[in-house]
Structures are given as structure tokens and as C-alpha cells.
């Protein structure tokens, strides 16, 4: 008994340790200077942290809000992401349950031939010669019906590391689902803005086609009168054909965007809502824009958090691989009715018990465990590099979105100025036409320029809103943390 005490102490000591490195967090990428403010955030951009969810409400478009809410509840990709979360959480529960003993019912029979066992009652000593005609003393028979229990103990915390990796991977799955919401809400808003722009563009081309048809008729009339050669008629007809082609392109864009919105909302292409078919103004972003700072971006963006949790899982799996170096102790127990005869299982007085401990230690594996540990370490190094790349890509997205948003603000102001000048020119030409100073064809050309300036202004508004949507996406907005029970 005294000899077994050191062994028990060693086993207890090993059972209290956990193999592998402890996770110390992701690598630091930002310094105190780089984490303070975005480089391309102008003075008109606030440094307050933006709200996480429902940024599309700031566009003040009820139809867009309805579309996004429908997509968040009906989109098949999000439903698949939720299913992946359920799978990951079930895996964690399975790993946790694997640390506990199992208990079940069983029927067992053991037949063995063990020389020198001599378990029969009244067997002669081993130094005496047994009767050759008597039954064999080294035969073992065991029959049992009852309960069986199994329990495996690890001495290096491999199960704990496996559960740690599972929890981290489940958190990464949740973050990936949140990132899918970010991507989905931005895609719905992008398609919606492009649809409104295409609808306005189609209306403008329709108006310009009517004006150009009048120009073509007047030009052909003057050609018939001999006041013009033939080539102005050809030029006017060519302009009309270009406008018709552009109108057809706008109509095709409308159909494609309507189908895209239907699919994003979980509907069959072609099942278009009446509200979407009716043209509406393009929603504009709010005057105040808040973006926070790079440090808050890293903490907020779901894809970065997914990469960080993947890194934590990869670190824990090094411990799972390291734990294979240490022994494992398993217990198997059988408890029930039985004995050395099949009839004993029906005798309530024949109560039997069997305990089978097993110690397993693969001390010679020709480098298998070392290779497994090296592989786990390389996977962790890859996760570190992927985390760094994800952070750098996120910062690039934010800086690029800020630059585009600032540029689109300038472009919108220029388009508004051009539109104002085109309106003034159209009013002046209407007055000149009324006074007989210009022809109807000249007036229609001026009105076409006014329509084109209107289309350019709407396109600039759409580009500004799209740039703002891209900014929200780059900031990792569009998801909401679940409400926790108090």
C-alpha cells in the first residue's frame, strides 16, 4: 500500500495540470497613435462610436426598412448561419458530456482459458497433479445482466482544452453569423438604392426619347423643305437610337435589381412588391456621420472577432495534441445478477460485480504526437496571420470608404450646381422660344440637357448614399448583440 501512495500522488498531480499554452489574446496591431483616429476622417465626420444595429433607419425610407427586416428574418443564408451556430453549440455540449461517466444496461458473458487460474472450489494446490479426468481448473465463465458504467480520466486536461477550443469555435460561428447580417443589410440597401436610381434613369430616358423624337421630326421636315442636308437627320436618328438603347438598359437593370431584392428577402424572383415597382426618391444619408476610431472598429467588426476566436480555438487545440503524451485511465464496471452459470442470471441471490480499470500510455509512437503538436502549432500560426490580415483589411475598408464618401460629397455639390445652371438655361430658352428667337428643336435640345443634368444629380445622390452604406459596412454595423437575461 505504501508503494502505491507515490503513484497515486503522481496521478493526482498530472490530473490537475492542463497541457498546451494558455491563450494570451490576439497580437497587438495598433499603436497609441494609429488607434486614435482614422486618417481620412474629415472634420465633418464625428469620432463618437456609431450605433451597431439598424443604421438603415437613418435613411428614413420605410420601404427600405421593411425590406431589410424581411431579409433578416427570411434570408436562407442567415438561416443556414443559425443552423451552423446550433451545430457548434451541440458539439460543445457533446465534448462536455464526454468528460462524464456513462451508465447503461447490458448483458455480458465472458469465456476464458487462463492457465494457472485454479478458481474452482476445492482445487488441489499447484504442486499436486490434478486428475486428468476432472474438469479443467483454468476455465473461466461469467454471465451477467444488469448495469454497466464507463469513465475515462485524462491526466493532462485534453478534454478541458477540447471544450475550450469548442467554445471558441462556437463563438467564431456566432461572429460569422453576425458578419453575414452586416453583409446582407448592406447588400439589400445597395440593391434598393440602385433600383431607385434605375427607375429614375428609365423615366428620364423616356422623357428624353420623346424630346428627341420631336427633334428628329423637325429636322426631317426641314430636310424635306431643302433647308438642311441629310446628315443632320442621320445624327438626330442616331441620338434617338442611343437613347432607346439606354432606356432598355435601365429597364433591364430594374428587373435584375427587383429579382435580387426578392431573393435576398427569401422570395422567388419575379414576385415583386407593388411598393418597389413604384418609383421613389433615393434616400439620402444623415448630415452627421459618426465612425468612431480604429480601436473601436477592431472590437466591433464581427469578422475580426471571428478571426480572434478562431485563433483562440487553434491555441487550445495545441493543448489537445500535447495531452496525447500523457497516460489515460479508464474504468469499466458491471453490476447485476449473474455468476459462472447461465442459470445464475435468474437467481436474485446471485448478485455480482466486476471492476475493470485500464491504464493506457503510448510512450513509443515514433513521433506521431510530436507531428500532431507541430501541426497544431502551425495551424495556430496561420490563425495569427489570418487575424492580422483581417484587421488590416478592415482598416483598409474603412479608410477607403471614408475617402469615397468624402469624394461623393464633393461630386454631389458639383452636380447640384450643374443642375441649377441647366435649369436656368432651360428657363431662358423657353423665353427665347416664346419670343421666336430659337426653334423648337433648339428648345428641345436645351430641355434634354436639363433632363440629363437631373439624371446626373440623381446618380450623384445615389453614389453618395451607396458610399455611406459602404462606410456602415466597413465599420461592421448591421448586427445587434442578443439581449441577456438579468
mmCIF file of N, CA and C in Angstrom, residues 50-145:
data_model
loop_
_atom_site.group_PDB
_atom_site.id
_atom_site.type_symbol
_atom_site.label_atom_id
_atom_site.label_comp_id
_atom_site.label_asym_id
_atom_site.label_seq_id
_atom_site.Cartn_x
_atom_site.Cartn_y
_atom_site.Cartn_z
ATOM 1 N N UNK A 50 -20.471 54.725 -33.554
ATOM 2 C CA UNK A 50 -21.810 54.632 -34.153
ATOM 3 C C UNK A 50 -22.622 53.521 -33.504
ATOM 4 N N UNK A 51 -23.935 53.561 -33.722
ATOM 5 C CA UNK A 51 -24.808 52.507 -33.212
ATOM 6 C C UNK A 51 -24.595 51.231 -34.020
ATOM 7 N N UNK A 52 -24.703 50.098 -33.351
ATOM 8 C CA UNK A 52 -24.434 48.837 -34.023
ATOM 9 C C UNK A 52 -25.530 48.452 -35.003
ATOM 10 N N UNK A 53 -26.773 48.545 -34.583
ATOM 11 C CA UNK A 53 -27.862 47.959 -35.358
ATOM 12 C C UNK A 53 -28.734 49.028 -35.998
ATOM 13 N N UNK A 54 -29.422 48.595 -37.057
ATOM 14 C CA UNK A 54 -30.460 49.386 -37.717
ATOM 15 C C UNK A 54 -29.956 50.743 -38.199
ATOM 16 N N UNK A 55 -28.775 50.764 -38.802
ATOM 17 C CA UNK A 55 -28.266 52.008 -39.381
ATOM 18 C C UNK A 55 -29.132 52.460 -40.558
ATOM 19 N N UNK A 56 -29.803 51.506 -41.198
ATOM 20 C CA UNK A 56 -30.631 51.843 -42.368
ATOM 21 C C UNK A 56 -31.823 52.722 -41.992
ATOM 22 N N UNK A 57 -32.210 52.726 -40.724
ATOM 23 C CA UNK A 57 -33.308 53.581 -40.285
ATOM 24 C C UNK A 57 -32.945 55.050 -40.465
ATOM 25 N N UNK A 58 -31.649 55.366 -40.405
ATOM 26 C CA UNK A 58 -31.212 56.752 -40.562
ATOM 27 C C UNK A 58 -31.486 57.281 -41.971
ATOM 28 N N UNK A 59 -31.712 56.398 -42.939
ATOM 29 C CA UNK A 59 -32.051 56.832 -44.290
ATOM 30 C C UNK A 59 -33.508 57.262 -44.410
ATOM 31 N N UNK A 60 -34.314 56.970 -43.400
ATOM 32 C CA UNK A 60 -35.711 57.437 -43.327
ATOM 33 C C UNK A 60 -36.509 57.006 -44.558
ATOM 34 N N UNK A 61 -36.405 55.720 -44.891
ATOM 35 C CA UNK A 61 -37.163 55.165 -46.009
ATOM 36 C C UNK A 61 -37.904 53.937 -45.498
ATOM 37 N N UNK A 62 -39.213 54.040 -45.270
ATOM 38 C CA UNK A 62 -39.967 52.907 -44.706
ATOM 39 C C UNK A 62 -39.882 51.643 -45.558
ATOM 40 N N UNK A 63 -39.857 51.799 -46.879
ATOM 41 C CA UNK A 63 -39.802 50.628 -47.744
ATOM 42 C C UNK A 63 -38.466 49.901 -47.590
ATOM 43 N N UNK A 64 -37.381 50.648 -47.485
ATOM 44 C CA UNK A 64 -36.078 50.035 -47.267
ATOM 45 C C UNK A 64 -36.045 49.328 -45.911
ATOM 46 N N UNK A 65 -36.591 49.961 -44.895
ATOM 47 C CA UNK A 65 -36.620 49.341 -43.568
ATOM 48 C C UNK A 65 -37.395 48.030 -43.602
ATOM 49 N N UNK A 66 -38.525 48.021 -44.302
ATOM 50 C CA UNK A 66 -39.306 46.790 -44.405
ATOM 51 C C UNK A 66 -38.531 45.704 -45.140
ATOM 52 N N UNK A 67 -37.842 46.076 -46.202
ATOM 53 C CA UNK A 67 -37.058 45.094 -46.952
ATOM 54 C C UNK A 67 -35.952 44.475 -46.092
ATOM 55 N N UNK A 68 -35.243 45.309 -45.353
ATOM 56 C CA UNK A 68 -34.147 44.800 -44.525
ATOM 57 C C UNK A 68 -34.679 43.879 -43.434
ATOM 58 N N UNK A 69 -35.763 44.268 -42.803
ATOM 59 C CA UNK A 69 -36.330 43.431 -41.744
ATOM 60 C C UNK A 69 -36.809 42.091 -42.300
ATOM 61 N N UNK A 70 -37.390 42.106 -43.495
ATOM 62 C CA UNK A 70 -37.810 40.855 -44.123
ATOM 63 C C UNK A 70 -36.611 39.977 -44.445
ATOM 64 N N UNK A 71 -35.556 40.578 -44.971
ATOM 65 C CA UNK A 71 -34.359 39.808 -45.304
ATOM 66 C C UNK A 71 -33.727 39.203 -44.057
ATOM 67 N N UNK A 72 -33.691 39.943 -42.962
ATOM 68 C CA UNK A 72 -33.085 39.432 -41.731
ATOM 69 C C UNK A 72 -33.854 38.244 -41.170
ATOM 70 N N UNK A 73 -35.144 38.150 -41.467
ATOM 71 C CA UNK A 73 -35.939 37.049 -40.935
ATOM 72 C C UNK A 73 -36.135 35.908 -41.924
ATOM 73 N N UNK A 74 -36.023 36.188 -43.237
ATOM 74 C CA UNK A 74 -36.366 35.182 -44.231
ATOM 75 C C UNK A 74 -35.205 34.750 -45.117
ATOM 76 N N UNK A 75 -34.062 35.404 -45.036
ATOM 77 C CA UNK A 75 -32.968 35.075 -45.947
ATOM 78 C C UNK A 75 -32.410 33.680 -45.652
ATOM 79 N N UNK A 76 -32.312 32.800 -46.661
ATOM 80 C CA UNK A 76 -31.817 31.440 -46.417
ATOM 81 C C UNK A 76 -30.370 31.395 -45.915
ATOM 82 N N UNK A 77 -29.535 32.317 -46.348
ATOM 83 C CA UNK A 77 -28.143 32.305 -45.893
ATOM 84 C C UNK A 77 -28.044 32.543 -44.392
ATOM 85 N N UNK A 78 -28.864 33.454 -43.885
ATOM 86 C CA UNK A 78 -28.867 33.682 -42.435
ATOM 87 C C UNK A 78 -29.425 32.476 -41.697
ATOM 88 N N UNK A 79 -30.425 31.841 -42.254
ATOM 89 C CA UNK A 79 -30.964 30.642 -41.623
ATOM 90 C C UNK A 79 -29.914 29.532 -41.575
ATOM 91 N N UNK A 80 -29.114 29.417 -42.636
ATOM 92 C CA UNK A 80 -28.023 28.443 -42.630
ATOM 93 C C UNK A 80 -26.980 28.804 -41.576
ATOM 94 N N UNK A 81 -26.702 30.094 -41.425
ATOM 95 C CA UNK A 81 -25.743 30.532 -40.400
ATOM 96 C C UNK A 81 -26.242 30.193 -38.995
ATOM 97 N N UNK A 82 -27.544 30.363 -38.757
ATOM 98 C CA UNK A 82 -28.111 29.990 -37.464
ATOM 99 C C UNK A 82 -28.004 28.487 -37.229
ATOM 100 N N UNK A 83 -28.182 27.705 -38.282
ATOM 101 C CA UNK A 83 -28.025 26.259 -38.150
ATOM 102 C C UNK A 83 -26.588 25.885 -37.803
ATOM 103 N N UNK A 84 -25.618 26.598 -38.376
ATOM 104 C CA UNK A 84 -24.213 26.334 -38.037
ATOM 105 C C UNK A 84 -23.925 26.670 -36.571
ATOM 106 N N UNK A 85 -24.572 27.706 -36.058
ATOM 107 C CA UNK A 85 -24.410 28.040 -34.637
ATOM 108 C C UNK A 85 -24.941 26.892 -33.777
ATOM 109 N N UNK A 86 -26.109 26.363 -34.135
ATOM 110 C CA UNK A 86 -26.683 25.249 -33.377
ATOM 111 C C UNK A 86 -25.755 24.029 -33.419
ATOM 112 N N UNK A 87 -25.131 23.778 -34.573
ATOM 113 C CA UNK A 87 -24.192 22.665 -34.672
ATOM 114 C C UNK A 87 -22.993 22.865 -33.744
ATOM 115 N N UNK A 88 -22.445 24.068 -33.745
ATOM 116 C CA UNK A 88 -21.265 24.340 -32.921
ATOM 117 C C UNK A 88 -21.595 24.210 -31.438
ATOM 118 N N UNK A 89 -22.730 24.710 -31.032
ATOM 119 C CA UNK A 89 -23.098 24.612 -29.620
ATOM 120 C C UNK A 89 -23.386 23.172 -29.212
ATOM 121 N N UNK A 90 -23.974 22.397 -30.119
ATOM 122 C CA UNK A 90 -24.200 20.987 -29.828
ATOM 123 C C UNK A 90 -22.877 20.235 -29.679
ATOM 124 N N UNK A 91 -21.882 20.606 -30.478
ATOM 125 C CA UNK A 91 -20.560 19.977 -30.355
ATOM 126 C C UNK A 91 -19.938 20.269 -29.003
ATOM 127 N N UNK A 92 -20.116 21.490 -28.513
ATOM 128 C CA UNK A 92 -19.588 21.833 -27.188
ATOM 129 C C UNK A 92 -20.286 21.001 -26.113
ATOM 130 N N UNK A 93 -21.597 20.881 -26.204
ATOM 131 C CA UNK A 93 -22.310 20.055 -25.221
ATOM 132 C C UNK A 93 -21.852 18.606 -25.280
ATOM 133 N N UNK A 94 -21.565 18.127 -26.483
ATOM 134 C CA UNK A 94 -21.088 16.762 -26.638
ATOM 135 C C UNK A 94 -19.715 16.585 -25.987
ATOM 136 N N UNK A 95 -18.818 17.561 -26.169
ATOM 137 C CA UNK A 95 -17.497 17.478 -25.546
ATOM 138 C C UNK A 95 -17.602 17.523 -24.026
ATOM 139 N N UNK A 96 -18.494 18.360 -23.501
ATOM 140 C CA UNK A 96 -18.658 18.421 -22.055
ATOM 141 C C UNK A 96 -19.205 17.112 -21.502
ATOM 142 N N UNK A 97 -20.163 16.544 -22.214
ATOM 143 C CA UNK A 97 -20.729 15.279 -21.755
ATOM 144 C C UNK A 97 -19.713 14.152 -21.825
ATOM 145 N N UNK A 98 -18.736 14.268 -22.723
ATOM 146 C CA UNK A 98 -17.724 13.226 -22.845
ATOM 147 C C UNK A 98 -16.835 13.094 -21.630
ATOM 148 N N UNK A 99 -16.786 14.116 -20.773
ATOM 149 C CA UNK A 99 -15.974 14.041 -19.558
ATOM 150 C C UNK A 99 -16.678 13.291 -18.432
ATOM 151 N N UNK A 100 -17.965 13.051 -18.573
ATOM 152 C CA UNK A 100 -18.742 12.414 -17.522
ATOM 153 C C UNK A 100 -18.862 10.915 -17.788
ATOM 154 N N UNK A 101 -19.083 10.128 -16.744
ATOM 155 C CA UNK A 101 -19.248 8.681 -16.947
ATOM 156 C C UNK A 101 -20.545 8.360 -17.667
ATOM 157 N N UNK A 102 -20.579 7.195 -18.297
ATOM 158 C CA UNK A 102 -21.787 6.717 -18.959
ATOM 159 C C UNK A 102 -22.337 5.524 -18.189
ATOM 160 N N UNK A 103 -23.641 5.377 -18.176
ATOM 161 C CA UNK A 103 -24.316 4.302 -17.457
ATOM 162 C C UNK A 103 -25.390 3.732 -18.361
ATOM 163 N N UNK A 104 -25.412 2.414 -18.480
ATOM 164 C CA UNK A 104 -26.401 1.790 -19.347
ATOM 165 C C UNK A 104 -26.676 0.358 -18.908
ATOM 166 N N UNK A 105 -27.606 -0.263 -19.581
ATOM 167 C CA UNK A 105 -27.909 -1.663 -19.317
ATOM 168 C C UNK A 105 -27.113 -2.544 -20.262
ATOM 169 N N UNK A 106 -26.886 -3.795 -19.823
ATOM 170 C CA UNK A 106 -26.079 -4.696 -20.636
ATOM 171 C C UNK A 106 -26.343 -6.139 -20.230
ATOM 172 N N UNK A 107 -26.012 -7.011 -21.166
ATOM 173 C CA UNK A 107 -25.971 -8.454 -20.906
ATOM 174 C C UNK A 107 -24.591 -8.928 -21.320
ATOM 175 N N UNK A 108 -23.861 -9.550 -20.384
ATOM 176 C CA UNK A 108 -22.445 -9.855 -20.608
ATOM 177 C C UNK A 108 -22.187 -11.341 -20.355
ATOM 178 N N UNK A 109 -21.357 -11.909 -21.213
ATOM 179 C CA UNK A 109 -20.826 -13.243 -20.959
ATOM 180 C C UNK A 109 -19.340 -13.220 -21.252
ATOM 181 N N UNK A 110 -18.573 -13.811 -20.357
ATOM 182 C CA UNK A 110 -17.117 -13.868 -20.501
ATOM 183 C C UNK A 110 -16.702 -15.326 -20.447
ATOM 184 N N UNK A 111 -16.019 -15.761 -21.469
ATOM 185 C CA UNK A 111 -15.472 -17.115 -21.510
ATOM 186 C C UNK A 111 -13.971 -17.006 -21.686
ATOM 187 N N UNK A 112 -13.207 -17.704 -20.801
ATOM 188 C CA UNK A 112 -11.757 -17.582 -20.882
ATOM 189 C C UNK A 112 -11.054 -18.858 -20.473
ATOM 190 N N UNK A 113 -9.859 -19.018 -20.971
ATOM 191 C CA UNK A 113 -8.987 -20.131 -20.604
ATOM 192 C C UNK A 113 -7.684 -19.526 -20.105
ATOM 193 N N UNK A 114 -7.529 -19.491 -18.781
ATOM 194 C CA UNK A 114 -6.384 -18.845 -18.154
ATOM 195 C C UNK A 114 -5.593 -19.885 -17.376
ATOM 196 N N UNK A 115 -4.481 -20.400 -17.894
ATOM 197 C CA UNK A 115 -3.698 -21.435 -17.195
ATOM 198 C C UNK A 115 -3.240 -20.947 -15.822
ATOM 199 N N UNK A 116 -3.356 -21.826 -14.876
ATOM 200 C CA UNK A 116 -2.906 -21.492 -13.530
ATOM 201 C C UNK A 116 -3.909 -20.706 -12.730
ATOM 202 N N UNK A 117 -5.120 -20.528 -13.267
ATOM 203 C CA UNK A 117 -6.096 -19.721 -12.550
ATOM 204 C C UNK A 117 -6.610 -20.445 -11.312
ATOM 205 N N UNK A 118 -7.021 -21.712 -11.468
ATOM 206 C CA UNK A 118 -7.436 -22.579 -10.364
ATOM 207 C C UNK A 118 -8.435 -21.875 -9.460
ATOM 208 N N UNK A 119 -9.602 -21.530 -10.032
ATOM 209 C CA UNK A 119 -10.591 -20.793 -9.257
ATOM 210 C C UNK A 119 -11.701 -21.685 -8.722
ATOM 211 N N UNK A 120 -11.724 -22.991 -9.126
ATOM 212 C CA UNK A 120 -12.785 -23.861 -8.646
ATOM 213 C C UNK A 120 -12.585 -24.199 -7.184
ATOM 214 N N UNK A 121 -13.707 -24.357 -6.470
ATOM 215 C CA UNK A 121 -13.655 -24.630 -5.039
ATOM 216 C C UNK A 121 -13.053 -26.014 -4.811
ATOM 217 N N UNK A 122 -12.137 -26.079 -3.885
ATOM 218 C CA UNK A 122 -11.504 -27.352 -3.553
ATOM 219 C C UNK A 122 -10.466 -27.779 -4.544
ATOM 220 N N UNK A 123 -9.930 -26.881 -5.322
ATOM 221 C CA UNK A 123 -8.918 -27.244 -6.306
ATOM 222 C C UNK A 123 -7.641 -27.643 -5.602
ATOM 223 N N UNK A 124 -6.905 -28.595 -6.145
ATOM 224 C CA UNK A 124 -5.661 -29.032 -5.495
ATOM 225 C C UNK A 124 -4.585 -27.980 -5.634
ATOM 226 N N UNK A 125 -3.624 -27.932 -4.740
ATOM 227 C CA UNK A 125 -2.510 -26.983 -4.852
ATOM 228 C C UNK A 125 -1.795 -27.183 -6.170
ATOM 229 N N UNK A 126 -1.128 -26.131 -6.574
ATOM 230 C CA UNK A 126 -0.448 -26.176 -7.876
ATOM 231 C C UNK A 126 0.669 -27.188 -7.906
ATOM 232 N N UNK A 127 1.219 -27.577 -6.739
ATOM 233 C CA UNK A 127 2.321 -28.535 -6.714
ATOM 234 C C UNK A 127 1.829 -29.957 -6.891
ATOM 235 N N UNK A 128 0.499 -30.177 -6.725
ATOM 236 C CA UNK A 128 -0.056 -31.504 -6.887
ATOM 237 C C UNK A 128 -0.561 -31.686 -8.307
ATOM 238 N N UNK A 129 -0.562 -32.928 -8.762
ATOM 239 C CA UNK A 129 -1.043 -33.243 -10.100
ATOM 240 C C UNK A 129 -2.551 -33.394 -10.068
ATOM 241 N N UNK A 130 -3.289 -32.633 -10.859
ATOM 242 C CA UNK A 130 -4.733 -32.775 -10.873
ATOM 243 C C UNK A 130 -5.158 -34.036 -11.602
ATOM 244 N N UNK A 131 -6.359 -34.452 -11.337
ATOM 245 C CA UNK A 131 -6.908 -35.631 -12.001
ATOM 246 C C UNK A 131 -7.187 -35.289 -13.452
ATOM 247 N N UNK A 132 -6.590 -35.995 -14.405
ATOM 248 C CA UNK A 132 -6.821 -35.657 -15.811
ATOM 249 C C UNK A 132 -8.272 -35.765 -16.215
ATOM 250 N N UNK A 133 -9.027 -36.667 -15.514
ATOM 251 C CA UNK A 133 -10.406 -36.849 -15.912
ATOM 252 C C UNK A 133 -11.325 -35.814 -15.293
ATOM 253 N N UNK A 134 -10.817 -35.009 -14.349
ATOM 254 C CA UNK A 134 -11.648 -33.977 -13.725
ATOM 255 C C UNK A 134 -11.758 -32.774 -14.653
ATOM 256 N N UNK A 135 -12.703 -31.855 -14.323
ATOM 257 C CA UNK A 135 -12.882 -30.666 -15.140
ATOM 258 C C UNK A 135 -11.674 -29.745 -15.058
ATOM 259 N N UNK A 136 -11.455 -28.949 -16.054
ATOM 260 C CA UNK A 136 -10.314 -28.032 -16.095
ATOM 261 C C UNK A 136 -10.477 -26.945 -15.051
ATOM 262 N N UNK A 137 -9.361 -26.698 -14.273
ATOM 263 C CA UNK A 137 -9.399 -25.663 -13.240
ATOM 264 C C UNK A 137 -9.090 -24.277 -13.780
ATOM 265 N N UNK A 138 -8.605 -24.156 -15.007
ATOM 266 C CA UNK A 138 -8.221 -22.844 -15.524
ATOM 267 C C UNK A 138 -9.251 -22.267 -16.486
ATOM 268 N N UNK A 139 -10.434 -22.791 -16.523
ATOM 269 C CA UNK A 139 -11.509 -22.253 -17.368
ATOM 270 C C UNK A 139 -12.305 -21.212 -16.587
ATOM 271 N N UNK A 140 -12.637 -20.104 -17.245
ATOM 272 C CA UNK A 140 -13.373 -19.016 -16.615
ATOM 273 C C UNK A 140 -14.653 -18.755 -17.410
ATOM 274 N N UNK A 141 -15.793 -18.765 -16.697
ATOM 275 C CA UNK A 141 -17.091 -18.446 -17.300
ATOM 276 C C UNK A 141 -17.782 -17.423 -16.414
ATOM 277 N N UNK A 142 -18.350 -16.390 -17.062
ATOM 278 C CA UNK A 142 -19.039 -15.338 -16.305
ATOM 279 C C UNK A 142 -20.239 -14.873 -17.108
ATOM 280 N N UNK A 143 -21.397 -14.832 -16.449
ATOM 281 C CA UNK A 143 -22.635 -14.388 -17.064
ATOM 282 C C UNK A 143 -23.234 -13.298 -16.184
ATOM 283 N N UNK A 144 -23.727 -12.216 -16.832
ATOM 284 C CA UNK A 144 -24.247 -11.114 -16.036
ATOM 285 C C UNK A 144 -25.281 -10.335 -16.847
ATOM 286 N N UNK A 145 -26.352 -9.902 -16.187
ATOM 287 C CA UNK A 145 -27.355 -8.993 -16.751
ATOM 288 C C UNK A 145 -27.577 -7.887 -15.735
#
